[in-house]
Every structure is written in structure tokens, then in C-alpha cells.
Amino acid sequence: MNFKWWPIRRFVQLGIVTLIASPLFGLTIFHGNLSAGELFGINLSDPFAFLQATAASKVFIASFLASAVLVTGIYFMLGGRTFCSWVCPVYLLTEWADRLRSRFGTGGRTFSLSGVRWSFSATIIICVLTGVPLFEILSPIGITTRAVMFKAWQPLLLILSLVTIEISIARRVWCRSLCPVGGFYSFLGRISPLRVAFAHHLCTQCGECTKVCPVEEVLEPPLTTHKPQVTSGDCTRCGDCIDICPTQALGVDIWYK
Amino acid sequence: MELSRRDFLKASAAAAAFAAAGAPLLGSNNADAAEAGIKWGKAPCRFCGTGCGVLVGVKDGKIVATKGDPAAPVNRGLNCIKGYFLSKILYGKDRLTKPLIRKGNKMVEASWDEAMTLIASKFKEAIEKHGPDSVAMYGSGQWTVFEGYAASKLFKGGIGTNNIEPNARLCMASAVTGFMTTFASDEPMGVYDDLDLGDTYFLWGANMAECHPVLFSRIIDNRLKNPAVKIIDFGTRRTRTSQMADQYIKFTPQTDLALLNAIAYVIVKEKLYDEQFIKKHVVFKKGKTNIGNGLEDKFKFTDDPKPMTFDEYKEFLSTYTPEYVEKLSGVPAAKIIELARLYADKKRKVNSLWTMGFNQHTRGTWVNNLVYNVHLLTGKICRPGENPLSLTGQPSACGTAREVGTFTHRLPADMVVTNPDHRAMAAKIWGIDPKKIPEKPTYNAVEMFRALDRGDIKVVWTQVTNPFQSLPNLNRFRKGARKGDGRFVIVSDMYPTKSTEVADVILPSASWVEKEGVFGNAERRTQQWFKMVEAPGEARSDLAQTIELAKRLGHGNLFPYKYIEKEMWEEYRQFTGGGKDLAPYEAYVKSRGLRWPVVNGKETLYRYAEGYDPYVKAGEGIKFYKNKKDDGRAVIWARPYEAAAEAPDKTYPFWLCTGRVLEHWHTGTMTGRVPELKRAYPSAVCEMHPDDAKKLGIKNLQKVKISSRRGTITLPVDLNGRGKAEKGNIFVAFFDETKLINELCIDAYCPISGEPDYKKCAVKVEKA
Amino acid sequence: MIQKSSHTGITRRRFLKNGVLIPLALAVAGGSISTLFLRRADARGFYLRPPGAVEERRFLASCIKCGKCAQACPYKSIKMAGGEAGIGIGTPHIVAREVPCYLCPDIPCAKACPSGALDKKLEDIEKITMGTAVIVDRESCLSLRGLRCEVCYRQCPLIDKAITLEPRHNQRTGVHSIMEPVIHRDKCVGCGICENACVRDQPVIVVMKSPPVQKDYYEF
């Protein structure tokens, strides 16, 4: 009854930041950041970073692929954009920014969720054409994690401007419509077996879930067409809708229905 | 002739103007507005024994620049990188400016009066309770002549103890006893001009490329001009010198004794010696053998020289066949023969040069004797471009420690306390009762600190040196100093050091051109400078400190001078006739140094040589006139090979050698405060042979733990650095106060010279 | 509650606006940023890359800025570039004057690289080329003025290979030799230890981009 997902999720989010910062304290369990890291000696790479670097350099590194495939497999099992809501520190920042925004009652504009996939495709094309891993240059994720790793604060200005835009103009615009990493994981999310379950007989159509959902469009099909699961790849599996639902109409499914 | 200080200042201004006239070569052609108003004065460099001349630029009471003195004959405007940064050595951030007195674990600021009252009371208390031999002064080859003279006069002539030693005991003592036993007079016959005039240079245990950099560039230039010039480097470590030498001869540590005897063997066997020279100028002697290594406290040794004939000497040499010595030293017999023939080649002008590899040696005196043997056998001595030359490490190891005689057994100018005539002469000049000067020498440097550890010495005052970093077997002496029970350590220095750490009172000292002084370099050149800037805060010269103590102990009458430096010089000069003659003070004010003996205003290039040395009469050719005992002849000594005090074994399988690097000087007190030098060479490393490292699984730059029977330190290993250790050897520089390699060194010393062996002890190396 | 639920689907106009125009605008913006403002890092000067770095253009393509190389460096020699590096932002480089590369024999930085920007297979640290040391200010070099400095030479980890001393006669003093440090491009790895150690305020020896090897058939 009282079980909530959000404290666990917050713990994981902060845990990831701590892990990235851990080498500063002399710990050796984790090295690197979310582009590529090494946990207990196991190499992990962001599949999107792999795609960019390979597309840009036209050089194939087998071990790089292996580490990217491993991560792809993990997120496939966990629901794709689970990366966004449970791991990504930028998501954490924009989550907090969104709270401020709703307190101020400012800028509620939203843009299409498909932006992330356009952004993904465009990035790969630019990588191939220019030989520059475009997103890795601008990536707020890279900037944030390097700030934590090397105390490089100055590039955080970019994050600040992003947060300002989200507060004043467009709600969650980065994660919803711009981030190509989210775009990549949305493909995985569409086919992942881990999904939000929807029990129609319990739903009162109160709409609380759509208020807390950062990508509320994903709830539309189950709410309107009686689908038993949230099937959209854009769902970040954050669990906020499950936590908020007064009738426990929402839950977790670990297989397709 | 009366010269007032004002006259001197005028003369100094003239000297500076003269210097400035010669200066455009280096600096003033790019003079700009910032350079205006700089006043230049001459001084010898504060670092090594080379004695380079520099011009010191002063503006608004501060040294703003230094540059090599183009008029200085030694360096002609050049410097090494340490000399380049002389202007910064006085201005480290942590310069000591106030006396400090220990209160528990804290050093608390005090006034000079408080500090000196305390020091005087400790001296009086110790002398009253335990006699004058319970107080001691430990000085240095960086003392100015005046500071050394005043300390010697106070301790030997005032307090009445021979407890005075310089740190030169750790670096020059074997050279001194070598000179004394062979020629009966300290310091070389040759001069630096030999570096330009010779054509064959044998370097023994000397890394001249790094430790005498300006002199080394002279030998190299000589070779550039004359392709016949050969440089042969004997060593146990491949150095920058080996790199530039024509031949590098590596030998097993300690076997230099055998090698030199083998060279003599070949010279004798092949009759390559100069028979006429030997007949006229040489006697043969032997001394005691199996003489020990000074490892026991209160070690005593007196040699018993016995004359021998040339045939007996040949008999002695017969052991040292090249084949036998090949087995000992690892140098091929054919190579030994080749080098012996090169030494004896009549067409060649042969020079031998050496430093700490010879001197810091448990048979340091012997090995010095042995190199003279080769020169005396071949007659290649006392001639332009053909001499043995002992190089020195401190700016006034010669001028102060050796010439003023600040050793326990010495009085000024080759005189010793054991000789009643010498004591009488000293007492006369000092105006004291001859009975005041004790006839028995007390402790050499190592024994002095052993006595402090035991508690036989209660009060020790160190000036211008850092014994608690530089002594061997350091752990014992650092602990000994803090054992309490009436022990009281006074340290005068310009910066906090490893020695001020163990002090009960720290006195802030003026340094270099913050006071007037005279240094004497390795080629007998005496160089004078004036005070140019004020010392910071309340810092005072060591001379003023010593005289202050004298006054408080009731010996103020020993220092009755008005213009201290000049009057003290003229008093000191009375000791120096008969071949060690020094000129009146003003001669040094005007010149860029003069090489003694200076007779009638003329310096001497080659001692004992007719036409150069005024004490050698016409027709005598060469005369070792100081050795009156042997009728003006030099001594060839039969000195055998004897093993090192400690050699590698199963548990401690490596030889440890220590030494210097070009960027730092001695314990790094000054060079460590020059950011540029610190950055250029930040910390000590352990040089090791790559094969040894491989066996131990050690990679380059990896940290290793080095241990001897006496201590352990941890530092990174350097497999391809500037120095390449031979297999079974490691090398660590001793400048780094965070890595006290001297804790590992053995306090074995040469029984004759008392100089410890920093070049050989057994250690093990492990991954840290 | 959900406004969109009142529509039966996405209109053509909406599709055009959200599905095409916005992404297009993004792509144009991104492209212009990358071509106009974010020039290649070395267009803004030479960046000394960690050991094993592949050719700069490919390096910039491959590096995913994870920082593992910097974390692996035991001397903290490797720094991550800031915005001043243009598209090189977040890429690892070495500021030799601050901390040079000490050439660890096990090359932990290259081993840490996941993406091929640093060559993992690198085995001999002495065979790399990060750059080449050049004496850029001969007039200020103390050794060339005859002083016995040569700190760059003695501190060179490839002493007598990458830098040698070439003595020549000092005309001015007549009795000393000038010991000139001479850098050998084929042996110099560009670690920057010389640049770091130089005693002048502005280092007179500096690591620069290695000039391309120009081949011919002379064997000397």
C-alpha cells in the first residue's frame, strides 16, 4: 500500500552521481562517466556514443562494440528510457527545474516527443558527414558528469541555460524533445518487456497520472483505447504514475501483453 | 698602510665600476629603464668549490640580479644554472629573521639578548660541570675565512677545547690527509689553467659534468680545439661525465685502490717511470695495514710510517698484476695496461682529477696517496698542463676549513695542535698563554656527533651547515640530538632545515653578500667581497654571533678589532708565510682573487716549481720544500687494497652510492628555495640498472623501498635517467630533505682522515 | 483532461510543424554551430594529446570524452579541455608546463580508452609521438649562451636519444664550450618534461605539433 518507487529511484540517481564522483575520493570501483565507464573492471559504453564515434571516425573497435552491446542489452531488459529517469543526472536536474517551474506557474509549452528521434537521426548523419561526434561536444550529460569528475564547473553554464529555458518557456523540452540519447533509448523502450501495466477496472479517470508524467502523451493510448500496457518507447519507466495513482490502477509488467 | 672602511668602500666602487666596464658582454647591452640604478659589486658564487666570480646587482637595498663576472678568470662571465639563480637564494619565503628558543615542542620567537644569554649560560654550565671538551662548534666549508677564524680562535684559544670541526670533514678531509702525507702541505700544486693546457684527463670518482659544470666545459673545449685530448672517466656509475668522456672505465666499488696499484705496477714493470725524477724528488714509505673502518665509538688510529726502498716498493706492487686486479675490479687486464701506458706516455700531458669518489672512502687517504704515486713515478707533476688536481665541493672548503684550519687537529696554515712550536706560534699571534690550546685533538665530525649521542658533548653549535641531513647513519644522530639530559643544540642558519628541527635554539644568519667575506676555491684562489645588502629582520652574520658568545663567555678580548674583517685578515696573515703566503687585504679587494702563495703581490700558478713558486730556488727545478722531514721530497706510499667497510651480501645485495645533481647543491637548503631549480629537479629518485629492476619486477618510475641495516626510505625508481647505475649498484642524490638517503649510509670512515664513506654501503631494494 | 484526446489523430499541419520543421531547425542550428563556431581543436593551437592518441582529426572523431584516461593518469597530467578548445571541449590533453607526461611504462591512460581515440595496443612508450620539442627562443636559452644549464637535456626521459648535447667552442670566453641541446625529431616523443623543467619564465623549449615526415632515399 505504502510502497513507493520514487525514493528508490532518487537513491539510484544520486548513487550514480556518487559513483561518478567516487574516484575523487580514491575509490577504484568505477571509472569514467556515462559515455563510457568501467564498473568493477567491466567496460560499459553508451551505445549512442559508440554509434557516433564509429560513424564519425569510420573505425570499428570490437571491444567498444561489446561494451555498448552489453549496455544495450541491459537497457532492453530494463525498459529503454529507464536510463533517463533512473540514471541520467540531467534528468534529475530538469526534474527539479520542473518543480520550480510548476511552483512559478511559468512556461508550460511542450513540443513533440518525436523530436528526440529526429535529433538522434540528425546527429548520426552529421557524424558521418563531418567526422565530428556532434552530440558528445554539446552533451549536457557529458558536461554534467565531467563537472562531477574533474570539478570542471565552467561548461555547466550550458546546463544553466537549459534549465532556465525549461523553467521559463518549455516544460522538460530537453528530455522530451531534444535529447538524442533519449531518442536512442526510446527505440529500445518500444520493444522492451518491462512496461507500466494499466488495470482498467481500477482506473477512475482522475488524470493524476498524466499530471506527474513528464511524457504524458504515452498514457493516452491506455487511457483512451483500453490498452493493458503503456507501450510507447518514450515512457521513461520512472514509476511516478504508479506512485500517484490513488486506486493502484497502474503497476509493473515484466512481459508483453 | 692604514685603510679605513670608507677607503674600502671607495675601492669597492672602483672595482664595481671596473666590473661594469667589462660587463657589456653579458647584460648591459640590453639594458633598459628597469636596469637603471642597479649597482654592481663582485663576489664569488655561493655554491661549489669552483669559485666562479659573479657580479651582484643591488637596487633599493635588495639584490635584483646577478650575472657571471666577465672579468673573473675562473668562469669569464659564465655560470652554471645554480649560479644563474644566485639572486634568489636569499629571498625564500621562509627566511629566518628572529632567534627562536624551544619551549617544549614549539619554537618561540625571542630577542637576541634572550637567545645569547641562554646560549652563554648553557656553555658556562657545561664547561663548569663537564669541562671545556663538553662544548663544541660544528661549522663548514661555507664559513667565510673570518667566521672560521673567529670560531677557531674562540674555541681553541678562548674556551680551550679542540672541539671544532667543519663539515669539510665529510667532503675534503681525505684530500687534506692525502696532501699532508705525500707533500706535507695541504692543497694542490696545479691550477685550473691545466684544464686548458693538458691533453689527457683521468677523472676518478668525479662527475664533473654535473658537479663542476663550468670547469668541465673547459676540458671539453680543450678537446674541441685539440683532437688529441683524451678524457678517461673511472667510475662505478655511468654519469653525464662518462657520456662525454672518450672512455668510461667501470670498476667494482672500492677497487680503485687496486687499480691504481696495478697502473703503478705496469709503469714500474715496463720501466715507464721517470728515473731521474724519482731519484731527485721522491722517497718511498709504507704505513700500517688493516687499519679498520672507524665504526666503533672513540675509534683511534695513528699511522706508523716506515721508509722503504724503490725495490721494496716494487716488491709491494708485485701483488697487483693486471690479471689479479682484473678479477677484483672487473677492468680487463689489457685495459689496465693500456691506461698505465697512457698515464706514462712521455708525449702526453697527464692530469688526474677527483672528488668525492676518492675522498668519501674508508681508505680515502690511501687512494689520494695512490694517485700521487702514479704522477710521482712518471714525473708528471708541478708542470703547466700536467698535474693531479683535487676538486672541492664547497666555496671555502680550501679557504676556510683547510687554510684557516677549523679541524680539531689543525691550526692555521698547515699547522697542527699536536706540535708545541705551532701552538706557541698561534698563542703568540692570538696573544694568549700557549697552555690554553690543548695539545690533543678531540673528535672528528662523526665522532663529535657520536659524542653528542652518548652525552659526552652537551652543547653543540652548528653554523652554515645542515648535519642532521648530511651525516651518515643519520637516524642515530637525529635521535641523539634530542635525547635531553643536558644536551643543547644551537643551529645558525638562514632557513629552516632538517637541523633546525632538532635545535634548542635557532639563530637567524646573514648569508653571502649580506656580510663581508673571503672564500678560497680549489685552485688556491682567495676571493673577497663586500657586504652589499642588509640581512632581513634581525638576522646577523655568523661572525657577529660567534663574537657575541665570546664576549658573554669573557673572551671578548680575543676580538679587539674596529674594522673586524680587515684587522682579522692581517692577524690571520701572520700565520701564512713560508709557502702559504696571503696578500694584504686590499690586494683581494682590487683583484678577482689571487692564488697563494702571494709573494710581493705576485700570485703563484704552480707550487714547488721553479720559475713559478718563489720558494723554489734557481736550479732546483722542482722542490717539495714543505716536506722538510724528507729533505724536500714527496712520498710514494705503499698502500694496499683493503675491502670496503660493508659490501653487498645475500640480505643486502646492492651497493648504494649517493651524490649530487647539477640543479641542487648539497642539502638543498638554498637551491630548494629557488622555484625554477625546484621545478627543474623536484625530488630524489633511485637510479637502478634495468636488468636488476627486471629481476625484481620493478618498472620505471615505480616506487621502491630501499633499506640498509640502518634505515629505510621509499622513492621512485629511475631506469633511464641522467645517471645509469651499473648492475648491482643503485644511486640516490642526497639533496631531498623529504628523502633522507643518509639514514641508510654507514658511518664508517677513513681512519687517517676521519672522512665517512657515502659511496658504499649495502642495501636491499623492494617494491614499495 | 488530455486535450489531445479530443483529436482523433495528428493533423498534417501538426506533423509538419512538430515532426519536420522543428527537427530541421535543430539540424540547421546544430550544423551551423559545428561549422561556424566549433572549429577543429588544433585550429586554435596545438593540443598535446595523451600517449597513443590517433591522428588529431580521427582523435576528435573517436573521443567520447569519458575522462577515463585522465582518471587513469597517476600524475594528473591529463586535463579535460574546456570550452576554449572548440569542438575539442571535454577532450583530454596535457599542459606540459603544468604537469608533463612522465611516460609510464604500462601506459594506463591508453589502456583505459574505450573508443580507440588512444591506441590501446600501444606497448612501447618510447615509440609514441605526441609532439616534438623545439627550442623556440634561442636567444633566451641559457645553454646556448654558454651557461651550464641543459636542464631539458638532463631531465629528458630519452636522454642521449631524443636530446643530445653538442659542444662547440665558446668564442667569447675562449676557454669554455657551449653545450647545445639538440632535439632529434625521430626519437622525441613529445612528453613535455623538457618544457616543464625549463628554468626560464617562458619556457624556451616547447612541445609542438610534429612536422610530417618527409621521405627520400638518402640513408643518412
Short mmCIF file of C-alpha atoms in Angstrom, two decimals, chain C residues 68-185:
data_model
loop_
_atom_site.label_atom_id
_atom_site.label_comp_id
_atom_site.label_asym_id
_atom_site.label_seq_id
_atom_site.Cartn_x
_atom_site.Cartn_y
_atom_site.Cartn_z
CA LYS C 68 38.84 7.57 -18.12
CA CYS C 69 42.33 8.37 -19.40
CA ALA C 70 42.55 11.36 -17.08
CA GLN C 71 41.40 9.26 -14.16
CA ALA C 72 43.95 6.60 -15.02
CA CYS C 73 46.90 9.02 -15.05
CA PRO C 74 48.86 8.67 -11.79
CA TYR C 75 50.39 12.13 -12.15
CA LYS C 76 47.18 14.00 -13.04
CA SER C 77 48.95 15.10 -16.21
CA ILE C 78 45.85 14.70 -18.35
CA LYS C 79 43.33 17.53 -18.19
CA MET C 80 39.92 17.69 -19.86
CA ALA C 81 39.70 20.67 -22.18
CA GLY C 82 37.14 23.38 -21.56
CA GLY C 83 35.07 25.45 -23.99
CA GLU C 84 38.19 27.21 -25.27
CA ALA C 85 39.03 24.04 -27.15
CA GLY C 86 36.10 24.40 -29.51
CA ILE C 87 34.91 21.03 -30.66
CA GLY C 88 37.70 19.63 -28.53
CA ILE C 89 35.69 20.51 -25.43
CA GLY C 90 35.90 17.72 -22.91
CA THR C 91 38.76 16.01 -24.74
CA PRO C 92 41.86 15.02 -22.79
CA HIS C 93 45.10 16.93 -23.23
CA ILE C 94 48.32 17.63 -21.40
CA VAL C 95 49.52 21.06 -20.35
CA ALA C 96 53.21 20.26 -20.21
CA ARG C 97 54.18 23.40 -18.32
CA GLU C 98 51.81 22.38 -15.50
CA VAL C 99 52.32 18.62 -15.44
CA PRO C 100 54.03 16.84 -18.32
CA CYS C 101 53.60 13.21 -19.34
CA TYR C 102 56.01 11.04 -17.36
CA LEU C 103 55.76 8.14 -19.80
CA CYS C 104 54.53 5.33 -17.52
CA PRO C 105 55.83 2.08 -18.94
CA ASP C 106 52.41 0.41 -18.63
CA ILE C 107 50.62 3.36 -20.31
CA PRO C 108 47.48 3.29 -18.13
CA CYS C 109 45.82 6.17 -19.99
CA ALA C 110 45.81 4.46 -23.37
CA LYS C 111 44.72 1.20 -21.75
CA ALA C 112 41.71 3.00 -20.26
CA CYS C 113 40.41 4.38 -23.55
CA PRO C 114 37.28 2.53 -24.68
CA SER C 115 36.75 4.22 -28.01
CA GLY C 116 40.00 3.94 -29.93
CA ALA C 117 40.93 7.61 -29.55
CA LEU C 118 44.01 6.37 -27.72
CA ASP C 119 45.60 3.26 -29.12
CA LYS C 120 45.14 0.53 -26.52
CA LYS C 121 47.57 -1.78 -28.30
CA LEU C 122 50.43 0.61 -27.70
CA GLU C 123 53.23 -1.28 -25.97
CA ASP C 124 56.41 0.76 -26.10
CA ILE C 125 56.01 4.17 -24.56
CA GLU C 126 59.21 5.30 -26.27
CA LYS C 127 57.72 4.73 -29.70
CA ILE C 128 54.91 7.27 -29.45
CA THR C 129 54.71 10.74 -30.92
CA MET C 130 52.61 13.22 -29.03
CA GLY C 131 54.54 16.12 -30.45
CA THR C 132 58.12 17.29 -30.87
CA ALA C 133 60.14 19.56 -28.61
CA VAL C 134 61.53 22.66 -30.26
CA ILE C 135 63.78 25.39 -28.87
CA VAL C 136 61.59 28.31 -29.80
CA ASP C 137 63.69 31.09 -28.30
CA ARG C 138 67.38 30.51 -28.91
CA GLU C 139 68.29 33.97 -27.60
CA SER C 140 66.82 33.22 -24.18
CA CYS C 141 68.18 29.71 -23.91
CA LEU C 142 70.84 29.73 -21.21
CA SER C 143 72.68 26.71 -22.59
CA LEU C 144 73.02 28.38 -25.98
CA ARG C 145 74.53 31.38 -24.24
CA GLY C 146 77.23 29.15 -22.78
CA LEU C 147 75.84 28.73 -19.28
CA ARG C 148 75.82 25.23 -17.91
CA CYS C 149 72.07 24.74 -17.74
CA GLU C 150 70.94 21.94 -20.08
CA VAL C 151 68.15 21.05 -17.66
CA CYS C 152 66.00 19.98 -20.63
CA TYR C 153 68.66 17.53 -21.72
CA ARG C 154 69.33 16.01 -18.33
CA GLN C 155 65.65 15.68 -17.45
CA CYS C 156 64.74 14.17 -20.83
CA PRO C 157 63.46 10.62 -20.23
CA LEU C 158 65.09 9.72 -23.54
CA ILE C 159 68.35 11.43 -22.69
CA ASP C 160 71.05 10.98 -25.35
CA LYS C 161 68.40 9.79 -27.77
CA ALA C 162 65.73 12.48 -28.08
CA ILE C 163 68.06 15.24 -26.89
CA THR C 164 71.84 15.14 -27.20
CA LEU C 165 74.42 17.70 -26.19
CA GLU C 166 76.57 19.05 -28.99
CA PRO C 167 79.52 21.01 -27.58
CA ARG C 168 81.10 23.79 -29.57
CA HIS C 169 83.72 26.40 -28.81
CA ASN C 170 82.62 29.47 -26.90
CA GLN C 171 84.17 32.33 -28.90
CA ARG C 172 83.52 34.87 -26.19
CA THR C 173 85.36 33.26 -23.27
CA GLY C 174 87.84 31.38 -25.45
CA VAL C 175 88.26 28.51 -23.00
CA HIS C 176 84.77 27.15 -22.42
CA SER C 177 82.42 25.17 -24.58
CA ILE C 178 78.80 25.88 -25.33
CA MET C 179 76.81 22.72 -24.82
CA GLU C 180 73.92 22.92 -27.20
CA PRO C 181 70.89 20.71 -26.55
CA VAL C 182 69.88 19.26 -29.93
CA ILE C 183 66.50 17.62 -30.31
CA HIS C 184 66.09 14.59 -32.54
CA ARG C 185 62.64 14.55 -34.00
#
